[in-house]
PDB file of C-alpha atoms in Angstrom:
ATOM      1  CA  UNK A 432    -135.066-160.007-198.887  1.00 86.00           C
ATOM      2  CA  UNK A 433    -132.733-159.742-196.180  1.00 93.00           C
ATOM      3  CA  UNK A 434    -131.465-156.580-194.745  1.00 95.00           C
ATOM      4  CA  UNK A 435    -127.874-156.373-193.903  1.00 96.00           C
ATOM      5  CA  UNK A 436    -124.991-153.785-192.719  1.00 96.00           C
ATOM      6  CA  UNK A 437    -121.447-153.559-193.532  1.00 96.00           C
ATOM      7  CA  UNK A 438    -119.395-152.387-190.990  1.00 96.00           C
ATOM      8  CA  UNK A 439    -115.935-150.924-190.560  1.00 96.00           C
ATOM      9  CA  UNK A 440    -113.206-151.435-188.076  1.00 95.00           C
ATOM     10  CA  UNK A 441    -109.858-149.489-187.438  1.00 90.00           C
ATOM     11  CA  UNK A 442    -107.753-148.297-184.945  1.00 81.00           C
ATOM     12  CA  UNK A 443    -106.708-150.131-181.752  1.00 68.00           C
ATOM     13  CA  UNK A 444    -106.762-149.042-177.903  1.00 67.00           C
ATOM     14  CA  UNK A 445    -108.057-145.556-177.232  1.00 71.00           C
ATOM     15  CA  UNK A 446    -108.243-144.962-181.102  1.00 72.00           C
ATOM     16  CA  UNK A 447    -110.371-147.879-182.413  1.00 81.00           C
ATOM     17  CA  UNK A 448    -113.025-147.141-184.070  1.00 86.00           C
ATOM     18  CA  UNK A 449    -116.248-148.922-185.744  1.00 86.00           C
ATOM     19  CA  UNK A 450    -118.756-147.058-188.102  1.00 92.00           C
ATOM     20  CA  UNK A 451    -121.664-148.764-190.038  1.00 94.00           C
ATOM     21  CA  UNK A 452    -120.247-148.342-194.211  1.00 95.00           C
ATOM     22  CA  UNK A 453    -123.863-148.955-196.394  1.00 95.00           C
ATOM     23  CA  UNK A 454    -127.458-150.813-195.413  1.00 96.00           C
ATOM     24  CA  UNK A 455    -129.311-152.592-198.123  1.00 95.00           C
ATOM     25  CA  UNK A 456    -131.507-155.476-198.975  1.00 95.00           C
ATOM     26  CA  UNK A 457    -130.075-158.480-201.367  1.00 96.00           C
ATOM     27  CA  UNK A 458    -129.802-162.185-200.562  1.00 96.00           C
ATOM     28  CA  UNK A 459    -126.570-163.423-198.504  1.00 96.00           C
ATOM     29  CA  UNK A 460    -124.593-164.275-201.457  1.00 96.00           C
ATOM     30  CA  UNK A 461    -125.390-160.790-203.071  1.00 96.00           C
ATOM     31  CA  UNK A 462    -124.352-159.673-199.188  1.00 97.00           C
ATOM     32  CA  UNK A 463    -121.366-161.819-198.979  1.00 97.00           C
ATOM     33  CA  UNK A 464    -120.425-160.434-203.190  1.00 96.00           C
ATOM     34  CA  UNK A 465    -120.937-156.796-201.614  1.00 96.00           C
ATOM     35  CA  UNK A 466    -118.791-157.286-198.302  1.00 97.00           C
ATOM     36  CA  UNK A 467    -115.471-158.748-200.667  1.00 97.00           C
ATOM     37  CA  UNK A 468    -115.981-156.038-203.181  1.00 96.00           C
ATOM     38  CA  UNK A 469    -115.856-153.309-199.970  1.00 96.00           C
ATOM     39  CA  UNK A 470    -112.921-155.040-198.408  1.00 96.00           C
ATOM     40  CA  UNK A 471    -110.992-154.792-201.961  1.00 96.00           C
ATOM     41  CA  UNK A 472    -112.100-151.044-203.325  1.00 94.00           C
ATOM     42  CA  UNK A 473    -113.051-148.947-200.276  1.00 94.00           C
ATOM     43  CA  UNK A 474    -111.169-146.302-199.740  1.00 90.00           C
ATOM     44  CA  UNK A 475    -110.977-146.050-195.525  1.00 86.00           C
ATOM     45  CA  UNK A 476    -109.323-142.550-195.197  1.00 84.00           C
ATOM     46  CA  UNK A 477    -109.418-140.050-197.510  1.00 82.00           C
ATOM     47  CA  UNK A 478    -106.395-138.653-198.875  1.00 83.00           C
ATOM     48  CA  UNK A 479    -104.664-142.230-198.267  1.00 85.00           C
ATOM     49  CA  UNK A 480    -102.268-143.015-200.955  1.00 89.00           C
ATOM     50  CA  UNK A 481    -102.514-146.628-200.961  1.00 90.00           C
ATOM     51  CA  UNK A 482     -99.383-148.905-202.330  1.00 94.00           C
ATOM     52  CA  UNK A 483    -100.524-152.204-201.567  1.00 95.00           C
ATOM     53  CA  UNK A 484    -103.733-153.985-200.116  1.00 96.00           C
ATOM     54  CA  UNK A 485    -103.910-157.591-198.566  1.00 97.00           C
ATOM     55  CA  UNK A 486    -107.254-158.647-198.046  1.00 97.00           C
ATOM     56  CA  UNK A 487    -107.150-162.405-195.558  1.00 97.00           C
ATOM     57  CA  UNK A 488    -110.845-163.524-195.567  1.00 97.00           C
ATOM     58  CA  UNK A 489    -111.113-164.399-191.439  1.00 96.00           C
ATOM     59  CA  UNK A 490    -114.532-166.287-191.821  1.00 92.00           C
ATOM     60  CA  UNK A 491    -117.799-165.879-194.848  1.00 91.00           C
ATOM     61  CA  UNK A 492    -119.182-162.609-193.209  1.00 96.00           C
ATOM     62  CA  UNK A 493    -115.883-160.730-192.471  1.00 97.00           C
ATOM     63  CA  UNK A 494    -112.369-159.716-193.666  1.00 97.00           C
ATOM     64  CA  UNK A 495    -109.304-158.456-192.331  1.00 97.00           C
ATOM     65  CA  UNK A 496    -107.319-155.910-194.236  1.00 96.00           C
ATOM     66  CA  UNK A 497    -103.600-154.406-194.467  1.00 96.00           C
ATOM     67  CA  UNK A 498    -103.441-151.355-196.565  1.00 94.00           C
ATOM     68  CA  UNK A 499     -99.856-149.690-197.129  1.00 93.00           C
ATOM     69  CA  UNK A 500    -100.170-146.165-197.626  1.00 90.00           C
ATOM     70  CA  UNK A 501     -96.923-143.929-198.737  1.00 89.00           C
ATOM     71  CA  UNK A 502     -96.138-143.028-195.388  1.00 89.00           C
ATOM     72  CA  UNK A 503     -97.843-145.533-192.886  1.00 89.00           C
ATOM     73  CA  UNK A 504     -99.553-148.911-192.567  1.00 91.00           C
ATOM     74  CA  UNK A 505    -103.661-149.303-191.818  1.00 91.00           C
ATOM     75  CA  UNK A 506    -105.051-152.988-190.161  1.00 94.00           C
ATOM     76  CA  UNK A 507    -109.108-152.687-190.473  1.00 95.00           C
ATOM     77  CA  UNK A 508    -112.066-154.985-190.841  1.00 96.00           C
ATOM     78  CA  UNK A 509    -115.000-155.212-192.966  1.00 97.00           C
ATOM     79  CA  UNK A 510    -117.601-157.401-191.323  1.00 97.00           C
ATOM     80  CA  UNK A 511    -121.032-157.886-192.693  1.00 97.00           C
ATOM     81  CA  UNK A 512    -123.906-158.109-190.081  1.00 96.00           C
ATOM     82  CA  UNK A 513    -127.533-159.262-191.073  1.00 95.00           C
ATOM     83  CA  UNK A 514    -130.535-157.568-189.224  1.00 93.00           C
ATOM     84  CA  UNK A 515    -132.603-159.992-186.850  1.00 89.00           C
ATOM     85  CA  UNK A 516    -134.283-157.281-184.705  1.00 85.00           C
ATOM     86  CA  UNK A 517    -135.611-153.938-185.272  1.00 84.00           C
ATOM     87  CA  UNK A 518    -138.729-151.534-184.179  1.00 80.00           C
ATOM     88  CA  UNK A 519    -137.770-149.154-186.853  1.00 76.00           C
ATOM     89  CA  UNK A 520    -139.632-150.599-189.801  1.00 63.00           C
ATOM     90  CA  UNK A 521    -143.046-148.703-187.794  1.00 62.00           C
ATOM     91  CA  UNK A 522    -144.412-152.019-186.999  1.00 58.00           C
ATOM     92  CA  UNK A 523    -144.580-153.865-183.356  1.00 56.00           C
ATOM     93  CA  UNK A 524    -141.750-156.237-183.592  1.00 55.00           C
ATOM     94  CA  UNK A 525    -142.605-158.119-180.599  1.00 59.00           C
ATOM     95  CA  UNK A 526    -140.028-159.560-178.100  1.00 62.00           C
ATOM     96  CA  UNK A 527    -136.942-160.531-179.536  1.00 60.00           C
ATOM     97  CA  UNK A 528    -136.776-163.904-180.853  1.00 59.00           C
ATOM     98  CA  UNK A 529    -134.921-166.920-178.845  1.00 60.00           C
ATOM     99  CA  UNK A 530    -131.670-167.855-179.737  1.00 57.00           C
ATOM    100  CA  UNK A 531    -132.958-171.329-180.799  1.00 56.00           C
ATOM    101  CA  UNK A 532    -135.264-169.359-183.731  1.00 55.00           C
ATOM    102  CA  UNK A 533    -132.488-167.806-184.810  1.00 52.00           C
ATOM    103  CA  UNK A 534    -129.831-168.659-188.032  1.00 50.00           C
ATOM    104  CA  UNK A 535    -127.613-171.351-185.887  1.00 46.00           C
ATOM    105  CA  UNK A 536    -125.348-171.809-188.873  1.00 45.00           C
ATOM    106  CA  UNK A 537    -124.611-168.637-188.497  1.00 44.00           C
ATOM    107  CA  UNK A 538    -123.009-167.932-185.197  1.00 42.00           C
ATOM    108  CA  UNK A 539    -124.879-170.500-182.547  1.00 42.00           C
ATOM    109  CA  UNK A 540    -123.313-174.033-182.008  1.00 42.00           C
ATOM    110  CA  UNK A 541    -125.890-177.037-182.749  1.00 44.00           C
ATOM    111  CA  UNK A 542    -128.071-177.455-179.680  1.00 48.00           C
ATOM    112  CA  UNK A 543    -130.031-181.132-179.355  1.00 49.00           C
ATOM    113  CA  UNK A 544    -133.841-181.248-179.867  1.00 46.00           C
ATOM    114  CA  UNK A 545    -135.326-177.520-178.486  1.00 45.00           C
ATOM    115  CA  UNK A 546    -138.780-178.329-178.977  1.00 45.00           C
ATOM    116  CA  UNK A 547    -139.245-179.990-175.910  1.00 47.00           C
ATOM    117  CA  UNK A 548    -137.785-176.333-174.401  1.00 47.00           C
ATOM    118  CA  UNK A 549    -139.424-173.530-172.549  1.00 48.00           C
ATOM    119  CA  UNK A 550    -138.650-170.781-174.533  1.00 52.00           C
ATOM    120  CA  UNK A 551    -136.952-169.141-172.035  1.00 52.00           C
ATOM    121  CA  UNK A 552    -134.667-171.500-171.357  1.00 51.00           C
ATOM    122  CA  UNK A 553    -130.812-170.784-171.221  1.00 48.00           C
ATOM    123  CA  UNK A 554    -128.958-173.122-173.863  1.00 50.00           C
ATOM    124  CA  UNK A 555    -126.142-175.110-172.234  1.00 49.00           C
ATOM    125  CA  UNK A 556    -123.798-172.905-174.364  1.00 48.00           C
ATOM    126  CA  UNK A 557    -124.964-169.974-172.614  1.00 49.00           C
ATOM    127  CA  UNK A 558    -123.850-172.087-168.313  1.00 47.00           C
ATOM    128  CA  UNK A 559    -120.854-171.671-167.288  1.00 50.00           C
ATOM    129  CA  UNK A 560    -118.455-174.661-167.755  1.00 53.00           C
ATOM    130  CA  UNK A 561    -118.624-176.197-164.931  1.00 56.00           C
ATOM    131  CA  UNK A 562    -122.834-176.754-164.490  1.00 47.00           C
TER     132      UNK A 562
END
């Protein structure tokens, strides 16, 4: 299994704010069931007396969403965030894996044939433009 985070976002210039919601283990359609049904139900603030909720899906792992309370209007995101790293688990991790190990359909662009790479070499995504 996986292990994933939902996070919160709200607020905007000096009063943004992000805060981790729940951790847990599931598979990334459970994940992706668990993010919607956060971005629908959770209540952000307590006290809020909601009148209304849009929720606009922005891409699979996050959502953007207006909430109209009685007396004012909330804009905040639920994004979902899987775990790829971590020396909590008590065990050695070792260095952090290259980019070209990690899930590229998730947030890398497709690179040609890495194999033939040094593993520390910087993918052309990573150059600036004009290299």
């Amino acid at each position: 299994m996986t292990r994933w985070v939902i996070t919160l976002e709200y607020g905007a210039g000096e009063g943004h704010g992000f805060s981790p919601l729940t951790r847990f283990e599931s598979s990334r359609d459970e994940a992706r069931a668990t993010l919607y049904r956060y971005a629908c139900e959770h209540r952000h603030r307590p006290g809020l007396r909601q009148r209304g909720r849009e929720v606009f899906r922005e891409h699979d792992d996050a959502y953007y969403v207006r909430v109209t309370g009685a007396m004012s209007t909330h804009d905040v995101r639920y994004r979902l965030a899987e775990l790829v790293w971590s020396t909590d688990d008590g065990q050695d991790p070792g260095p952090p894996r290259p980019p070209s190990q990690l899930r590229r359909d998730v947030w890398a662009p497709p690179q040609g044939d890495t194999a033939a790479e040094p593993s520390d070499a910087t993918p052309d995504y990573w150059r600036p433009p004009d290299e």
